[in-house]
CSV table of C-alpha atoms in Angstrom, one decimal:
chain,number,residue,atom,x,y,z
Q,449,UNK,CA,-14.5,18.7,-21.3
Q,450,UNK,CA,-17.4,18.4,-23.7
Q,451,UNK,CA,-20.6,17.0,-22.5
Q,452,UNK,CA,-20.6,14.4,-25.2
Q,453,UNK,CA,-17.1,13.0,-24.6
Q,454,UNK,CA,-17.1,9.2,-23.8
Q,455,UNK,CA,-15.8,9.8,-20.3
Q,456,UNK,CA,-18.8,12.2,-19.5
Q,457,UNK,CA,-21.2,9.9,-21.1
Q,458,UNK,CA,-20.1,6.8,-19.0
Q,459,UNK,CA,-20.7,9.2,-15.7
Q,460,UNK,CA,-23.9,9.8,-16.7
Q,461,UNK,CA,-24.8,6.1,-17.3
Q,462,UNK,CA,-23.3,5.2,-14.0
Q,463,UNK,CA,-25.5,7.8,-12.3
Q,464,UNK,CA,-28.6,6.5,-14.0
Q,465,UNK,CA,-28.0,3.0,-13.3
Q,466,UNK,CA,-27.5,3.7,-9.4
Q,467,UNK,CA,-30.6,6.0,-9.5
Q,468,UNK,CA,-32.7,3.0,-10.9
Q,469,UNK,CA,-31.4,0.7,-8.6
Q,470,UNK,CA,-32.0,2.9,-5.5
Q,471,UNK,CA,-35.4,3.5,-6.8
Q,472,UNK,CA,-35.8,-0.3,-7.3
Q,473,UNK,CA,-34.8,-0.9,-3.8
Q,474,UNK,CA,-37.0,1.8,-2.2
Q,475,UNK,CA,-40.0,0.3,-4.5
Q,476,UNK,CA,-42.4,-2.6,-4.5
Q,477,UNK,CA,-40.6,-4.9,-6.8
Q,478,UNK,CA,-36.8,-4.6,-6.4
Q,479,UNK,CA,-35.6,-7.7,-7.8
Q,480,UNK,CA,-37.3,-7.7,-11.0
Q,481,UNK,CA,-37.0,-3.9,-11.3
Q,482,UNK,CA,-33.3,-4.4,-11.1
Q,483,UNK,CA,-33.3,-7.3,-13.5
Q,484,UNK,CA,-35.1,-5.0,-16.1
Q,485,UNK,CA,-32.8,-2.2,-16.1
Q,486,UNK,CA,-30.9,-2.9,-19.2
Q,487,UNK,CA,-34.3,-3.6,-21.1
Q,488,UNK,CA,-35.8,-0.3,-19.8
Q,489,UNK,CA,-32.6,1.8,-20.6
Q,490,UNK,CA,-32.4,0.2,-24.1
Q,491,UNK,CA,-36.0,-0.8,-25.1
Q,492,UNK,CA,-36.8,-2.6,-28.3
Q,493,UNK,CA,-36.6,-0.2,-31.3
Q,494,UNK,CA,-34.6,2.4,-29.4
Q,495,UNK,CA,-31.4,4.0,-30.7
Q,496,UNK,CA,-27.8,2.7,-29.9
Q,497,UNK,CA,-25.7,5.3,-29.3
Q,498,UNK,CA,-22.6,3.9,-28.5
Q,499,UNK,CA,-22.0,0.2,-29.6
Q,500,UNK,CA,-22.7,-2.2,-32.7
Q,501,UNK,CA,-26.2,-3.2,-31.5
Q,502,UNK,CA,-28.7,-3.0,-28.7
Q,503,UNK,CA,-27.6,-6.8,-27.6
Q,504,UNK,CA,-24.2,-5.6,-26.9
Q,505,UNK,CA,-25.3,-2.2,-25.0
Q,506,UNK,CA,-27.5,-4.3,-22.8
Q,507,UNK,CA,-24.6,-6.7,-22.0
Q,508,UNK,CA,-22.6,-3.9,-20.8
Q,509,UNK,CA,-25.5,-2.1,-18.8
Q,510,UNK,CA,-25.8,-5.3,-17.2
Q,511,UNK,CA,-22.3,-5.4,-16.0
Q,512,UNK,CA,-22.3,-1.8,-14.8
Q,513,UNK,CA,-25.4,-3.0,-12.7
Q,514,UNK,CA,-23.5,-5.8,-11.2
Q,515,UNK,CA,-20.9,-3.5,-10.1
Q,516,UNK,CA,-23.5,-0.5,-8.8
Q,517,UNK,CA,-24.7,-3.7,-6.7
Q,518,UNK,CA,-21.4,-4.1,-5.2
Q,519,UNK,CA,-20.1,-7.3,-7.1
Q,520,UNK,CA,-16.9,-8.2,-9.0
Q,521,UNK,CA,-17.8,-8.7,-12.6
Q,522,UNK,CA,-15.0,-11.1,-13.3
Q,523,UNK,CA,-16.4,-13.4,-10.7
Q,524,UNK,CA,-20.0,-13.5,-11.7
Q,525,UNK,CA,-21.5,-16.1,-14.0
Q,526,UNK,CA,-22.7,-15.0,-17.4
Q,527,UNK,CA,-26.0,-17.0,-16.8
Q,528,UNK,CA,-26.8,-15.3,-13.3
Q,529,UNK,CA,-29.8,-13.2,-13.5
Q,530,UNK,CA,-29.7,-9.6,-12.1
Q,531,UNK,CA,-32.7,-10.4,-9.8
Q,532,UNK,CA,-30.6,-13.0,-8.4
Q,533,UNK,CA,-27.8,-10.8,-7.5
Q,534,UNK,CA,-29.9,-8.1,-6.5
Q,535,UNK,CA,-31.0,-10.5,-3.9
Q,536,UNK,CA,-27.6,-11.6,-3.0
Q,537,UNK,CA,-26.8,-7.9,-2.6
Q,538,UNK,CA,-29.4,-7.6,0.3
Q,539,UNK,CA,-28.1,-10.8,1.9
Q,540,UNK,CA,-24.4,-9.5,2.0
Q,541,UNK,CA,-22.8,-9.2,5.4
Q,542,UNK,CA,-19.9,-7.0,4.3
Q,543,UNK,CA,-18.7,-5.3,1.0
Q,544,UNK,CA,-16.3,-7.3,-1.2
Q,545,UNK,CA,-12.5,-6.8,-0.7
Q,546,UNK,CA,-11.4,-5.0,-3.8
Q,547,UNK,CA,-13.1,-1.9,-5.0
Q,548,UNK,CA,-12.7,-2.0,-8.5
Q,549,UNK,CA,-13.6,-4.5,-11.1
Q,550,UNK,CA,-13.3,-4.6,-14.9
Q,551,UNK,CA,-16.2,-4.6,-17.5
Q,552,UNK,CA,-14.8,-7.1,-20.1
Q,553,UNK,CA,-17.6,-6.3,-22.3
Q,554,UNK,CA,-17.2,-2.6,-22.3
Q,555,UNK,CA,-13.3,-2.8,-22.6
Q,556,UNK,CA,-12.4,-1.9,-26.2
Q,557,UNK,CA,-9.1,-4.1,-25.8
Q,558,UNK,CA,-6.9,-1.5,-27.2
Q,559,UNK,CA,-3.8,-2.3,-29.1
Q,560,UNK,CA,-0.8,-2.9,-27.1
Q,561,UNK,CA,1.1,0.2,-26.2
Q,562,UNK,CA,4.0,0.5,-28.5
Q,563,UNK,CA,6.3,3.0,-30.6
Q,564,UNK,CA,4.5,3.2,-34.3
Q,565,UNK,CA,5.7,4.7,-37.4
Q,566,UNK,CA,3.2,6.6,-39.3
Q,567,UNK,CA,2.3,6.9,-42.9
Q,568,UNK,CA,4.1,10.6,-42.5
Q,569,UNK,CA,7.6,9.0,-42.4
Q,570,UNK,CA,9.7,10.3,-45.3
Q,571,UNK,CA,12.5,7.7,-45.1
Q,572,UNK,CA,14.8,10.8,-45.0
Q,573,UNK,CA,18.5,10.8,-45.6
Q,574,UNK,CA,19.6,12.0,-42.2
Q,575,UNK,CA,17.7,9.1,-40.6
Q,576,UNK,CA,18.0,10.7,-37.2
Q,577,UNK,CA,15.8,8.1,-35.6
Q,578,UNK,CA,18.2,5.3,-36.4
Q,579,UNK,CA,21.1,7.2,-34.7
Q,580,UNK,CA,18.9,8.4,-31.6
Q,581,UNK,CA,18.0,4.8,-30.8
Q,582,UNK,CA,20.3,3.1,-28.6
Q,583,UNK,CA,18.9,-0.6,-28.9
Q,584,UNK,CA,19.2,-0.8,-32.6
Q,585,UNK,CA,15.4,-1.3,-32.9
Q,586,UNK,CA,14.9,1.1,-35.8
Q,587,UNK,CA,16.1,0.8,-39.1
Q,588,UNK,CA,14.9,2.3,-42.4
Q,589,UNK,CA,13.9,-0.3,-45.1
Q,590,UNK,CA,12.3,0.4,-48.6
Q,591,UNK,CA,12.2,4.0,-47.7
Q,592,UNK,CA,10.3,3.9,-44.5
Q,593,UNK,CA,11.5,3.3,-41.0
Q,594,UNK,CA,10.8,0.3,-39.4
Q,595,UNK,CA,10.6,-0.8,-35.7
Q,596,UNK,CA,11.9,-4.1,-34.3
Q,597,UNK,CA,9.6,-4.5,-31.4
Q,598,UNK,CA,11.4,-7.1,-29.8
Q,599,UNK,CA,14.4,-4.6,-29.5
Q,600,UNK,CA,12.3,-1.6,-28.7
Q,601,UNK,CA,12.1,-0.1,-25.2
Q,602,UNK,CA,9.6,2.5,-25.8
Q,603,UNK,CA,11.9,5.2,-24.8
Q,604,UNK,CA,10.3,7.6,-27.5
Q,605,UNK,CA,13.8,9.1,-28.3
Q,606,UNK,CA,13.3,8.1,-32.1
Q,607,UNK,CA,9.7,10.2,-31.8
Q,608,UNK,CA,11.5,13.4,-30.4
Q,609,UNK,CA,14.1,13.6,-32.9
Q,610,UNK,CA,11.9,13.0,-36.1
Q,611,UNK,CA,11.7,16.1,-38.0
Q,612,UNK,CA,8.3,15.4,-39.3
Q,613,UNK,CA,6.8,13.8,-36.2
Q,614,UNK,CA,5.9,10.8,-38.1
Q,615,UNK,CA,6.7,8.3,-35.0
Q,616,UNK,CA,4.2,8.5,-32.3
Q,617,UNK,CA,3.8,6.4,-29.3
Q,618,UNK,CA,0.6,4.5,-28.6
Q,619,UNK,CA,-0.9,4.2,-25.4
Q,620,UNK,CA,-3.4,2.2,-23.4
Q,621,UNK,CA,-5.1,5.0,-21.4
Q,622,UNK,CA,-5.7,2.7,-18.3
Q,623,UNK,CA,-2.1,1.3,-18.5
Q,624,UNK,CA,-0.7,4.8,-19.1
Q,625,UNK,CA,-2.7,6.1,-16.0
Q,626,UNK,CA,-1.6,3.6,-13.4
Q,627,UNK,CA,1.3,4.7,-11.6
Q,628,UNK,CA,2.5,1.3,-10.4
Q,629,UNK,CA,1.4,-1.2,-13.5
Q,630,UNK,CA,-1.4,-2.9,-11.9
Q,631,UNK,CA,-3.5,-2.9,-15.0
Q,632,UNK,CA,-2.5,-4.6,-18.2
Q,633,UNK,CA,-3.4,-7.3,-20.7
Q,634,UNK,CA,-2.7,-11.0,-19.7
Q,635,UNK,CA,-1.1,-13.5,-22.0
Q,636,UNK,CA,-4.5,-13.8,-23.8
Q,637,UNK,CA,-4.8,-10.1,-24.4
Q,638,UNK,CA,-7.4,-9.6,-21.8
Q,639,UNK,CA,-7.0,-6.4,-19.6
Q,640,UNK,CA,-6.8,-7.6,-15.8
Q,641,UNK,CA,-6.2,-5.4,-12.6
Q,642,UNK,CA,-3.6,-7.0,-10.4
Q,643,UNK,CA,-5.1,-6.4,-7.0
Q,644,UNK,CA,-1.4,-7.0,-5.1
Q,645,UNK,CA,-0.3,-4.0,-7.1
Q,646,UNK,CA,-3.2,-1.9,-7.2
Q,647,UNK,CA,-3.0,1.1,-4.8
Q,648,UNK,CA,-6.9,2.2,-5.5
Q,649,UNK,CA,-5.9,5.7,-6.8
Q,650,UNK,CA,-8.5,5.5,-9.1
Q,651,UNK,CA,-6.5,6.8,-12.2
Q,652,UNK,CA,-7.9,3.8,-14.3
Q,653,UNK,CA,-11.1,4.7,-14.0
Q,654,UNK,CA,-10.9,8.3,-14.7
Q,655,UNK,CA,-8.5,7.5,-18.0
Q,656,UNK,CA,-10.5,4.8,-19.5
Q,657,UNK,CA,-12.8,6.6,-22.3
Q,658,UNK,CA,-15.1,3.5,-22.3
Q,659,UNK,CA,-15.8,3.5,-18.7
Q,660,UNK,CA,-14.7,-0.2,-18.6
Q,661,UNK,CA,-13.1,0.3,-15.2
Q,662,UNK,CA,-15.5,0.3,-12.5
Q,663,UNK,CA,-16.2,1.0,-8.7
Q,664,UNK,CA,-18.2,-1.8,-6.8
Q,665,UNK,CA,-20.7,0.3,-4.8
Q,666,UNK,CA,-21.5,-0.2,-1.3
Q,667,UNK,CA,-25.1,2.0,-1.8
Q,668,UNK,CA,-27.4,-1.1,-1.1
Q,669,UNK,CA,-25.4,-1.8,2.0
Q,670,UNK,CA,-26.0,1.8,3.2
Q,671,UNK,CA,-29.6,2.0,2.4
Q,672,UNK,CA,-30.1,-1.5,3.8
Q,673,UNK,CA,-29.1,-0.2,7.3
Q,674,UNK,CA,-30.9,2.9,7.0
Q,675,UNK,CA,-34.3,0.9,6.2
Q,676,UNK,CA,-33.8,-1.6,8.9
Q,677,UNK,CA,-33.8,1.5,11.3
Q,678,UNK,CA,-30.4,1.5,12.5
Q,679,UNK,CA,-28.7,4.9,13.2
Q,680,UNK,CA,-26.8,5.8,10.3
Q,681,UNK,CA,-24.2,8.7,10.6
Q,682,UNK,CA,-22.6,10.5,7.6
Q,683,UNK,CA,-19.1,11.6,7.8
Q,684,UNK,CA,-18.2,14.1,5.2
Q,685,UNK,CA,-14.7,14.6,3.8
Q,686,UNK,CA,-14.0,18.1,3.1
Q,687,UNK,CA,-13.9,18.0,-0.6
Q,688,UNK,CA,-17.4,17.6,-0.6
Q,689,UNK,CA,-17.7,21.3,0.2
Q,690,UNK,CA,-17.2,22.1,-3.3
Q,691,UNK,CA,-19.3,19.6,-5.3
Q,692,UNK,CA,-22.9,20.9,-5.1
Q,693,UNK,CA,-24.6,24.2,-5.5
Q,694,UNK,CA,-25.6,24.7,-1.9
Q,695,UNK,CA,-24.3,25.8,1.3
Q,696,UNK,CA,-22.7,23.3,3.8
Q,697,UNK,CA,-25.9,23.7,5.9
Q,698,UNK,CA,-28.2,22.9,3.2
Q,699,UNK,CA,-26.4,20.0,2.3
Q,700,UNK,CA,-26.5,18.4,5.8
Q,701,UNK,CA,-30.4,18.8,5.5
Q,702,UNK,CA,-30.3,17.0,2.2
Q,703,UNK,CA,-28.4,14.2,3.3
Q,704,UNK,CA,-30.5,14.0,6.5
Q,705,UNK,CA,-33.6,13.7,3.8
Q,706,UNK,CA,-32.0,10.4,2.5
Q,707,UNK,CA,-32.6,8.8,5.8
Q,708,UNK,CA,-29.0,9.6,7.7
Q,709,UNK,CA,-29.6,10.4,11.4
Q,710,UNK,CA,-26.9,12.9,11.7
Q,711,UNK,CA,-23.9,14.3,9.5
Q,712,UNK,CA,-20.6,15.3,10.6
Q,713,UNK,CA,-17.6,17.0,8.9
Q,714,UNK,CA,-14.3,14.8,8.7
Q,715,UNK,CA,-12.8,18.2,9.0
Q,716,UNK,CA,-13.2,17.4,12.9
Q,717,UNK,CA,-10.5,14.7,12.6
Q,718,UNK,CA,-8.4,16.8,10.5
Q,719,UNK,CA,-8.2,19.1,13.2
Q,720,UNK,CA,-6.6,16.3,15.4
Q,721,UNK,CA,-4.6,15.1,12.6
Q,722,UNK,CA,-2.9,18.6,12.2
Q,723,UNK,CA,-2.3,18.7,16.1
Q,724,UNK,CA,-0.7,15.5,16.4
Q,725,UNK,CA,1.1,15.8,12.6
Q,726,UNK,CA,2.5,19.1,14.1
Q,727,UNK,CA,3.6,17.5,17.2
Q,728,UNK,CA,5.2,14.4,15.6
Q,729,UNK,CA,7.2,16.7,13.0
Q,730,UNK,CA,8.6,18.8,15.9
Q,731,UNK,CA,9.9,15.8,17.7
Q,732,UNK,CA,11.3,14.2,14.7
Q,733,UNK,CA,13.2,17.1,13.7
Q,734,UNK,CA,14.5,17.7,17.4
Q,735,UNK,CA,15.8,14.1,17.0
Q,736,UNK,CA,17.8,14.7,13.9
Q,737,UNK,CA,15.4,13.0,11.3
Q,738,UNK,CA,15.7,14.1,7.8
Q,739,UNK,CA,12.5,14.5,6.7
Q,740,UNK,CA,8.7,13.2,7.2
Q,741,UNK,CA,6.0,12.7,4.8
Q,742,UNK,CA,2.6,13.1,5.5
Q,743,UNK,CA,0.0,10.2,6.1
Q,744,UNK,CA,-3.4,11.3,5.4
Q,745,UNK,CA,-3.8,10.0,1.7
Q,746,UNK,CA,-5.3,6.5,1.6
Q,747,UNK,CA,-3.9,5.7,-1.8
Q,748,UNK,CA,-0.2,6.9,-0.9
Q,749,UNK,CA,-0.4,4.6,2.5
Q,750,UNK,CA,-1.4,1.6,0.0
Q,751,UNK,CA,1.6,2.8,-2.2
Q,752,UNK,CA,3.9,2.6,0.8
Q,753,UNK,CA,2.8,-0.9,1.9
Q,754,UNK,CA,2.7,-2.5,-1.5
Q,755,UNK,CA,5.7,-0.7,-3.3
Q,756,UNK,CA,7.7,1.6,-1.3
Q,757,UNK,CA,8.1,0.0,2.4
Q,758,UNK,CA,11.7,1.4,2.7
Q,759,UNK,CA,10.1,4.8,3.0
Q,760,UNK,CA,8.0,3.8,5.9
Q,761,UNK,CA,10.4,5.0,8.6
Q,762,UNK,CA,10.1,8.4,7.2
Q,763,UNK,CA,5.9,8.6,6.9
Q,764,UNK,CA,4.2,10.0,9.6
Q,765,UNK,CA,2.5,7.8,12.2
Q,766,UNK,CA,-0.4,10.1,12.4
Q,767,UNK,CA,-3.8,8.8,11.7
Q,768,UNK,CA,-6.0,10.1,8.9
Q,769,UNK,CA,-8.7,12.7,9.4
Q,770,UNK,CA,-11.4,9.9,8.7
Q,771,UNK,CA,-9.7,7.5,11.3
Q,772,UNK,CA,-10.1,10.3,13.8
Q,773,UNK,CA,-13.7,11.3,13.0
Q,774,UNK,CA,-14.9,7.6,13.0
Q,775,UNK,CA,-13.4,7.3,16.2
Q,776,UNK,CA,-15.3,10.3,17.7
Q,777,UNK,CA,-18.7,9.2,16.0
Q,778,UNK,CA,-18.3,5.4,17.5
Q,779,UNK,CA,-17.1,6.8,21.0
Q,780,UNK,CA,-20.4,8.9,21.3
Q,781,UNK,CA,-22.9,6.2,19.3
Q,782,UNK,CA,-21.1,3.1,19.8
Q,783,UNK,CA,-24.2,1.2,18.0
Q,784,UNK,CA,-24.1,3.4,14.8
Q,785,UNK,CA,-23.4,2.5,11.5
Q,786,UNK,CA,-21.0,4.9,10.0
Q,787,UNK,CA,-20.6,5.9,6.3
Q,788,UNK,CA,-17.6,7.9,5.1
Q,789,UNK,CA,-18.5,10.3,2.0
Q,790,UNK,CA,-15.4,10.0,0.0
Q,791,UNK,CA,-14.0,11.6,-3.1
Q,792,UNK,CA,-11.7,8.9,-4.0
Q,793,UNK,CA,-11.5,5.0,-4.4
Q,794,UNK,CA,-8.5,4.4,-1.8
Q,795,UNK,CA,-10.9,5.2,1.0
Q,796,UNK,CA,-12.6,2.0,0.6
Q,797,UNK,CA,-9.5,0.2,1.1
Q,798,UNK,CA,-8.8,2.2,4.4
Q,799,UNK,CA,-12.2,1.4,5.5
Q,800,UNK,CA,-11.8,-1.9,5.5
Q,801,UNK,CA,-8.6,-1.9,7.5
Q,802,UNK,CA,-10.8,0.2,10.2
Q,803,UNK,CA,-13.6,-1.3,12.2
Q,804,UNK,CA,-15.0,2.2,13.1
Q,805,UNK,CA,-15.6,2.8,9.4
Q,806,UNK,CA,-18.7,0.7,8.2
Q,807,UNK,CA,-19.1,1.8,4.5
Q,808,UNK,CA,-18.0,4.2,2.1
Q,809,UNK,CA,-20.2,6.4,-0.4
Q,810,UNK,CA,-18.4,8.5,-3.3
Q,811,UNK,CA,-19.6,11.7,-4.3
Q,812,UNK,CA,-21.1,10.3,-7.5
Q,813,UNK,CA,-23.2,7.8,-5.8
Q,814,UNK,CA,-24.4,10.8,-3.5
Q,815,UNK,CA,-25.5,12.7,-6.5
Q,816,UNK,CA,-27.4,9.6,-7.9
Q,817,UNK,CA,-28.8,8.8,-4.7
Q,818,UNK,CA,-30.1,12.7,-4.7
Q,819,UNK,CA,-31.6,12.5,-8.4
Q,820,UNK,CA,-33.4,9.0,-7.4
Q,821,UNK,CA,-35.2,10.7,-4.6
Q,822,UNK,CA,-35.7,14.2,-6.4
Q,823,UNK,CA,-33.9,16.1,-3.6
Q,824,UNK,CA,-33.0,19.5,-4.8
Q,825,UNK,CA,-30.0,20.5,-2.5
Q,826,UNK,CA,-30.2,24.2,-3.1
Q,827,UNK,CA,-33.7,24.4,-1.9
Q,828,UNK,CA,-33.0,22.8,1.4
Q,829,UNK,CA,-33.2,24.8,4.7
Q,830,UNK,CA,-30.1,25.2,6.6
Q,831,UNK,CA,-29.2,23.3,9.7
Q,832,UNK,CA,-25.6,23.9,11.6
Q,833,UNK,CA,-23.0,21.4,12.4
Q,834,UNK,CA,-23.2,20.6,16.0
Q,835,UNK,CA,-19.2,20.9,16.1
Q,836,UNK,CA,-17.0,23.3,14.2
Q,837,UNK,CA,-14.1,22.7,12.1
Q,838,UNK,CA,-11.1,24.8,11.4
Q,839,UNK,CA,-10.2,26.6,8.1
Q,840,UNK,CA,-6.8,24.7,8.1
Q,841,UNK,CA,-8.8,21.4,8.4
Q,842,UNK,CA,-11.2,22.1,5.6
Q,843,UNK,CA,-8.3,23.2,3.4
Q,844,UNK,CA,-7.0,19.5,3.7
Q,845,UNK,CA,-9.4,19.0,0.1
Q,846,UNK,CA,-6.7,21.0,-1.8
Q,847,UNK,CA,-2.9,20.3,-2.6
Q,848,UNK,CA,-0.6,22.1,0.1
Q,849,UNK,CA,-3.6,22.4,2.7
Q,850,UNK,CA,-2.0,19.5,4.9
Q,851,UNK,CA,1.6,21.0,5.1
Q,852,UNK,CA,-0.1,24.5,5.6
Q,853,UNK,CA,-2.2,23.3,8.5
Q,854,UNK,CA,1.0,21.8,10.0
Q,855,UNK,CA,2.8,24.9,9.8
Q,856,UNK,CA,0.3,26.9,11.2
Q,857,UNK,CA,0.8,25.1,14.5
Q,858,UNK,CA,4.5,25.3,14.4
Q,859,UNK,CA,6.6,28.3,16.1
Q,860,UNK,CA,8.5,30.4,13.6
Q,861,UNK,CA,11.9,28.6,14.2
Q,862,UNK,CA,10.2,25.2,13.7
Q,863,UNK,CA,8.2,25.6,10.6
Q,864,UNK,CA,8.7,23.2,8.0
Q,865,UNK,CA,10.1,23.6,4.7
Q,866,UNK,CA,7.2,21.9,2.5
Q,867,UNK,CA,7.6,20.0,-0.5
Q,868,UNK,CA,4.3,18.9,-2.2
Q,869,UNK,CA,3.9,15.9,-4.4
Q,870,UNK,CA,0.7,17.0,-6.4
Q,871,UNK,CA,-0.5,13.8,-7.9
Q,872,UNK,CA,1.1,10.2,-7.7
Q,873,UNK,CA,2.7,9.4,-10.9
Q,874,UNK,CA,5.7,7.4,-12.0
Q,875,UNK,CA,8.0,10.3,-11.6
Q,876,UNK,CA,6.7,11.0,-8.0
Q,877,UNK,CA,7.3,7.6,-7.1
Q,878,UNK,CA,11.0,7.6,-8.3
Q,879,UNK,CA,11.5,10.5,-6.5
Q,880,UNK,CA,10.0,9.1,-3.3
Q,881,UNK,CA,12.0,5.9,-3.6
Q,882,UNK,CA,15.3,8.1,-4.0
Q,883,UNK,CA,14.3,10.2,-0.9
Q,884,UNK,CA,14.0,6.9,1.0
Q,885,UNK,CA,17.3,5.2,-0.4
Q,886,UNK,CA,19.5,8.4,0.0
Q,887,UNK,CA,17.7,9.0,3.5
Q,888,UNK,CA,17.4,12.7,2.7
Q,889,UNK,CA,15.2,15.1,0.6
Q,890,UNK,CA,16.9,18.3,-0.7
Q,891,UNK,CA,13.6,19.8,-1.6
Q,892,UNK,CA,12.1,20.1,2.0
Q,893,UNK,CA,11.8,18.4,5.2
Q,894,UNK,CA,8.0,17.9,5.2
Q,895,UNK,CA,6.8,16.0,2.1
Q,896,UNK,CA,3.1,16.3,1.6
Q,897,UNK,CA,1.7,13.3,-0.8
Q,898,UNK,CA,-1.5,13.6,-2.6
Q,899,UNK,CA,-2.3,10.8,-5.3
Q,900,UNK,CA,-4.8,13.1,-7.2
Q,901,UNK,CA,-3.4,16.3,-8.7
Q,902,UNK,CA,-5.0,19.2,-6.8
Q,903,UNK,CA,-5.6,17.1,-4.0
Q,904,UNK,CA,-9.1,15.5,-2.7
Q,905,UNK,CA,-10.9,18.3,-4.7
Q,906,UNK,CA,-9.4,16.5,-7.7
Q,907,UNK,CA,-10.3,12.7,-7.0
Q,908,UNK,CA,-11.8,10.3,-9.4
Q,909,UNK,CA,-15.1,10.5,-7.7
Q,910,UNK,CA,-15.9,14.2,-7.6
Q,911,UNK,CA,-18.6,15.6,-9.6
Q,912,UNK,CA,-17.9,19.3,-9.9
Q,913,UNK,CA,-15.5,20.8,-12.2
Q,914,UNK,CA,-12.0,21.5,-10.1
Q,915,UNK,CA,-12.1,25.5,-10.6
Q,916,UNK,CA,-15.5,25.8,-9.6
Q,917,UNK,CA,-15.3,23.4,-6.8
Q,918,UNK,CA,-12.2,25.2,-5.4
Q,919,UNK,CA,-14.1,28.4,-5.6
Q,920,UNK,CA,-16.8,27.0,-3.5
Q,921,UNK,CA,-14.6,25.4,-1.1
Q,922,UNK,CA,-12.4,28.6,-0.7
Q,923,UNK,CA,-15.5,30.6,0.2
Q,924,UNK,CA,-16.1,28.0,3.1
Q,925,UNK,CA,-12.6,28.1,4.4
Q,926,UNK,CA,-12.7,32.3,4.5
Q,927,UNK,CA,-15.8,31.8,6.8
Q,928,UNK,CA,-14.3,29.4,9.2
Q,929,UNK,CA,-12.2,29.8,12.6
Q,930,UNK,CA,-8.6,29.5,12.8
Q,931,UNK,CA,-7.3,26.1,14.0
Q,932,UNK,CA,-5.8,27.7,17.2
Q,933,UNK,CA,-9.2,29.0,18.2
Q,934,UNK,CA,-10.8,25.7,17.7
Q,935,UNK,CA,-8.1,23.7,19.7
Q,936,UNK,CA,-8.3,26.1,22.6
């Protein structure tokens, strides 16, 4: 991806805003400094790189600040000052329920998705588009194909057969990316998120080239707890080991420089997940069950609860690595505040359902925090982790890692035939529904489900290119112990 693409530029904007909010909170004039962020980022007379005028850009920056303070933009009054919202963020007892919000100011209100005949149409004599359409939605009129959108089902067959490639499908990026139809325009043409359908996979966040779908940050809540003197413990998802130009031991030191009292790997919990899931898989197969799905992906768990309840009997009852890690931390430090460092949006939903996980910080926010405090991770000293995790647990971050870990604890005659769903999309959801309906899966008896292509390492909140991240993670995995040695 080019550095100047809209998606990359919006990522830079989010990071800059977060860094400014952090500096403001740690400074002497927090509320006023937050109020001035849009004006300092776009001072009078400065260039307007993206929108029609400086006022539009400031309005969008204001909304980004609101989301970065942890508030729902749709529920915030236009007249409310950012300084007042900054104060409310400090007074907040717990994060808001839904992790995503939508910036109407930034939304381009794309034209509705539809099949469209372009000017390349030649009105050819063969008229393959007419014969291909099963709904009678396309006819040649006045030498050009015309589509009756009241009849069109957007199947795309006409586009496939057009010899001039004159018919195209216009998509709305966020709607097209959402696997469950949770984001769409309402009757007034305004884009909305249906939180009853949303599985918090974050695909709409990555897809929108205007950065209009925004995560609500919990960073003020976390820093407030650190500043108040509470014992705050960071729990690092395995995917973080591929994100920054440093060793894991340097990363631990860097995070402690932010004010965290301790840092633990969530791979500790992944070792427990592996052990429990292997035992559960063995028991289910002995009892004649046709297949079992994994249960460590938070977005998949949301999908099951909201859209495929019929597959619940086939989903593993084993808890996620984050669950077991938080349980360990809270048992050893009952009064501590736990912060899960996540590559995805969905973990915020999981945390809200788990009293042992207090807050979630994503990798983008961590990067902004390092920038704000000028922490150079590659220059930090190394500090070993108190407890060691296995190679298999650390490999949970990539597609196929969970199934591989489970198989590592099964005897030769018990090993699972794994089928991996590498990213949740409409086709994958159809397959899962089919497996549940038929009560069997011909492709395997252990179905690993990852919402993000590539696994957690490809999550919507990651900050390093996948190939480089995978290279770094692989190096860390190769120097780790085998799970059988860890579980002795």
